[in-house]
Each structure stands twice: as structure tokens, then as C-alpha cells.
PDB file of C-alpha atoms and ligand atoms in Angstrom:
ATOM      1  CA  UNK B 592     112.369  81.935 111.739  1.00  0.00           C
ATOM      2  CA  UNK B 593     112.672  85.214 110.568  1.00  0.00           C
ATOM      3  CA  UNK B 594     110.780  86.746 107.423  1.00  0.00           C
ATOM      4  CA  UNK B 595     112.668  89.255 105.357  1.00  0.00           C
ATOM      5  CA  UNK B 596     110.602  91.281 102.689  1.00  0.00           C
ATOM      6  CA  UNK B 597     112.055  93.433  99.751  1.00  0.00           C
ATOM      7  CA  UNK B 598     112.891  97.149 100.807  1.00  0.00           C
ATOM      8  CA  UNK B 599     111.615  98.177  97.412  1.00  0.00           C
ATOM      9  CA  UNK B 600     109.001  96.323  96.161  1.00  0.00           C
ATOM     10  CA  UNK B 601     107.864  94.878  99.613  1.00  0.00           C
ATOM     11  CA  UNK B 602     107.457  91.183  98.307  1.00  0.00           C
ATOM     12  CA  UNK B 603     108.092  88.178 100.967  1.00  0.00           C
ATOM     13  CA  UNK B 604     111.633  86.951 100.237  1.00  0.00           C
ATOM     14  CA  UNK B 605     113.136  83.222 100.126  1.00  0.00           C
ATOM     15  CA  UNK B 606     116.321  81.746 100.336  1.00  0.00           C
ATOM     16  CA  UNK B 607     117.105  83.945  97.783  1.00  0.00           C
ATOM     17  CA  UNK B 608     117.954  87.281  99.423  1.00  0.00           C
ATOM     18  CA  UNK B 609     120.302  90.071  98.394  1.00  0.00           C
ATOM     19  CA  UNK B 610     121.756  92.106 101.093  1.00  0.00           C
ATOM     20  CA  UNK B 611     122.720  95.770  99.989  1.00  0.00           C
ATOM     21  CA  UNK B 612     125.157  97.604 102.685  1.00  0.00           C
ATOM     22  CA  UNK B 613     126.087 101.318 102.060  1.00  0.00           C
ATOM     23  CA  UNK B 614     128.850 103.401 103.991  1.00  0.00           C
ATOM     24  CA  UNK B 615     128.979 107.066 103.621  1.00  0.00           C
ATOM     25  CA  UNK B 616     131.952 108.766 105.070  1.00  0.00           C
ATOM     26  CA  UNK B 617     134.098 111.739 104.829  1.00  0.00           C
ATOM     27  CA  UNK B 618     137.203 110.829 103.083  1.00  0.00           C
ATOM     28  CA  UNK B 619     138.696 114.249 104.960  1.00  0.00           C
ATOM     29  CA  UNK B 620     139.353 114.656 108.596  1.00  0.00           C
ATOM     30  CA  UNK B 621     136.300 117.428 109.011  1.00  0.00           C
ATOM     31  CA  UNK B 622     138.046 118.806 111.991  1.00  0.00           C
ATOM     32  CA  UNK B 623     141.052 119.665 109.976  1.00  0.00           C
ATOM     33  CA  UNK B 624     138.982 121.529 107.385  1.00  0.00           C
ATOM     34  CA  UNK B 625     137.062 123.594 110.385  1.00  0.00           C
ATOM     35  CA  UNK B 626     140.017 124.817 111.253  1.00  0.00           C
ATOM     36  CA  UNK B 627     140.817 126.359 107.721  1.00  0.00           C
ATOM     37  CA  UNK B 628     137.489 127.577 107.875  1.00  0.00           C
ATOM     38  CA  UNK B 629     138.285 129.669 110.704  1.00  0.00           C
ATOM     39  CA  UNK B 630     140.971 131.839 109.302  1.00  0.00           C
ATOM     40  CA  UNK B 631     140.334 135.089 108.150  1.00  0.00           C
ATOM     41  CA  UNK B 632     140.483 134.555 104.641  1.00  0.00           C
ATOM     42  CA  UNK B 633     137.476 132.347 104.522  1.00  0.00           C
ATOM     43  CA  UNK B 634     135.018 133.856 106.806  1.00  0.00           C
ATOM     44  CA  UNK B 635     133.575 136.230 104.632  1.00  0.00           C
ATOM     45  CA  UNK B 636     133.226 133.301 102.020  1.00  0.00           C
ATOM     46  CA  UNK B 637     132.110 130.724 104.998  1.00  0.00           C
ATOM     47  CA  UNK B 638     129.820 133.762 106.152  1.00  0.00           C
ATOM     48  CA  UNK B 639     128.225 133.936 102.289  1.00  0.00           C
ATOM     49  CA  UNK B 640     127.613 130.416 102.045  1.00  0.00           C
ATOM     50  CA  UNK B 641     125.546 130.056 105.105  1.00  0.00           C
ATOM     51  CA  UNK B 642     123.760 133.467 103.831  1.00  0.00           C
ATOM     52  CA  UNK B 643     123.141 131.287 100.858  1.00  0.00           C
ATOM     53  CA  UNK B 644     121.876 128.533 102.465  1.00  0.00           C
ATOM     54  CA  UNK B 645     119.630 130.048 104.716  1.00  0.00           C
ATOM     55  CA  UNK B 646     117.991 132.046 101.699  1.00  0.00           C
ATOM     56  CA  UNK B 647     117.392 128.626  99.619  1.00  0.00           C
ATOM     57  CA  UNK B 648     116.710 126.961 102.355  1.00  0.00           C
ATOM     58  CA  UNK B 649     119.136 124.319 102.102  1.00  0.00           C
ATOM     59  CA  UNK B 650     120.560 125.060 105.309  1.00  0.00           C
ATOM     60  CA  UNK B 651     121.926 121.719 107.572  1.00  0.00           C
ATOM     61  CA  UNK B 652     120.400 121.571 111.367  1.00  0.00           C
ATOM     62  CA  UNK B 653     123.063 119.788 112.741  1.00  0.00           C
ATOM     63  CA  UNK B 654     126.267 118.034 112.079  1.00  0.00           C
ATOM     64  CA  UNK B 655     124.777 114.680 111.332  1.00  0.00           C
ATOM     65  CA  UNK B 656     125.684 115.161 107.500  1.00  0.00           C
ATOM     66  CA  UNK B 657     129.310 114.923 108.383  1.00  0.00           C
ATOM     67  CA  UNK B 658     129.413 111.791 110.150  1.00  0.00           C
ATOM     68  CA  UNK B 659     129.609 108.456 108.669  1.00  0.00           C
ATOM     69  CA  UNK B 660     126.075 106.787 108.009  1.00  0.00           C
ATOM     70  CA  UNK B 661     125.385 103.166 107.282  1.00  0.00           C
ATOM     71  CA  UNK B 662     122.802 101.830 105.474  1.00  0.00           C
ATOM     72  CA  UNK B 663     121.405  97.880 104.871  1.00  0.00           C
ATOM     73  CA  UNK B 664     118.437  96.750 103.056  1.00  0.00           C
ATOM     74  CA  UNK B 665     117.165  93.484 102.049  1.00  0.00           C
ATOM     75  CA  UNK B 666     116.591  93.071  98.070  1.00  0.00           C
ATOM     76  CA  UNK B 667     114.520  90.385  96.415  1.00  0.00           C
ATOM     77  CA  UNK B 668     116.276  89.504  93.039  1.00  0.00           C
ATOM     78  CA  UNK B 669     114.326  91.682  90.699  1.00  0.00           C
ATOM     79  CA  UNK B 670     115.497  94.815  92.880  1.00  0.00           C
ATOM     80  CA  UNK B 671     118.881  93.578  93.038  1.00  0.00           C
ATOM     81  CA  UNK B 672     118.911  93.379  89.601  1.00  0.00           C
ATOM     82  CA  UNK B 673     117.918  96.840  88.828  1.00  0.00           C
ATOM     83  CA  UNK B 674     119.525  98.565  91.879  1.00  0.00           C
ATOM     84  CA  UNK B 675     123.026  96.989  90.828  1.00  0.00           C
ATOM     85  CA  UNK B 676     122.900  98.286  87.437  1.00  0.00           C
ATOM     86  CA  UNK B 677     121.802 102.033  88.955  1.00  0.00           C
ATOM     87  CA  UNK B 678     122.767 101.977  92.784  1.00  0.00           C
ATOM     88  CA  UNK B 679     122.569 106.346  92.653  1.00  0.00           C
ATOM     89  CA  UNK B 680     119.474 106.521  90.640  1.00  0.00           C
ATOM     90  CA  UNK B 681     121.713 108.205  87.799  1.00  0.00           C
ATOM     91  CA  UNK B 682     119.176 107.189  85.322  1.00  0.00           C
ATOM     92  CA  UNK B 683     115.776 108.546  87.542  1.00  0.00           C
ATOM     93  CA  UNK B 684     117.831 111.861  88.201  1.00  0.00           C
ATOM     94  CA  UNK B 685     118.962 112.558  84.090  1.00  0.00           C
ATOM     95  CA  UNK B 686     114.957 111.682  83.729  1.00  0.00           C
ATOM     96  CA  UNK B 687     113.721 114.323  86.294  1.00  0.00           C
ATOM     97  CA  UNK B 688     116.161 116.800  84.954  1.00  0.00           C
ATOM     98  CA  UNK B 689     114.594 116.393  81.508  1.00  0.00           C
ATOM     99  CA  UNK B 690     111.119 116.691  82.513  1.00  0.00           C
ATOM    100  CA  UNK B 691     112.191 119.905  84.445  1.00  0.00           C
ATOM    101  CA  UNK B 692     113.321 121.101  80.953  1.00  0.00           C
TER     102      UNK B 692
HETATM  103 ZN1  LIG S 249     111.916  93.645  95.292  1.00  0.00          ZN
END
């Protein structure tokens, strides 16, 4: 039989598991948009923002941020709880931002 524990709090879970599933994917065709990219008119501003990016750092290896990702975790019902009524950590994020004040 197979043991499931929460992906949060790490606790053994029961018969009564929540499943989360998460799909992240571009809504665009992203070879479409390359192709605007490569006109003239945006090459100086495609050229800036990788100038940018490599400056702060935030610069992307690879591709991999354009495909579609899927995520699953397990949730005991505490977690479930709380992740349902916050599933993009709105509330931690407005709380960093504030502290950062
Ligand atoms: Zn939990």
C-alpha cells in the first residue's frame, strides 16, 4: 500500500487526501511572438531587455520558462484548507512587501 505524506507540512496522510494539480502554459503561440520579435522595430527594444536582464541578473538560461509545466502535490486537510483560500501566496507576498517597506 502506498503512504502519501503532506507536501507542506510533511504529516502521514489517511483516507483523507487532497490532491492539488497545477498547469502553467502559454496562452500565446510563443513561436508566433518570436517572429514579431525579429523585426526591426523591436530589436533594439528586444536587445535592451536582455541588457536589462543580464545587469539584474534575472536573465532565463534556457527556454524551459516557456513551455507548459505541471505540477501535483498531495495535501493533508489543514494545507488544503489554507492553500485553497491562497493558492499564489497573495497574502505571504503583500506581507514581504510590507516588511521590505
Ligand atoms: Zn499538511
Amino acid at each position: 500500500m502506498l503512504h502519501f505524506t503532506c507536501d507542506l507540512c510533511g504529516q502521514q496522510l489517511g483516507d483523507r487526501r487532497y490532491v492539488v494539480k497545477l498547469e502553467v502554459y502559454p496562452a500565446f503561440d510563443p513561436e508566433e511572438i518570436e517572429e514579431e520579435d525579429l523585426d526591426a522595430d523591436h530589436l533594439q527594444e528586444v536587445s535592451e531587455i536582455i541588457q536589462e536582464m543580464e545587469t539584474t541578473g534575472c536573465r532565463k538560461d534556457d527556454d524551459d520558462d516557456s513551455g507548459p509545466k505541471e505540477f501535483r502535490f498531495d495535501l493533508c486537510p489543514d494545507c488544503q484548507h489554507r492553500y485553497a483560500r491562497d493558492p499564489l501566496s497573495r497574502d505571504a507576498m503583500r506581507r514581504l512587501n510590507f516588511s521590505n517597506n
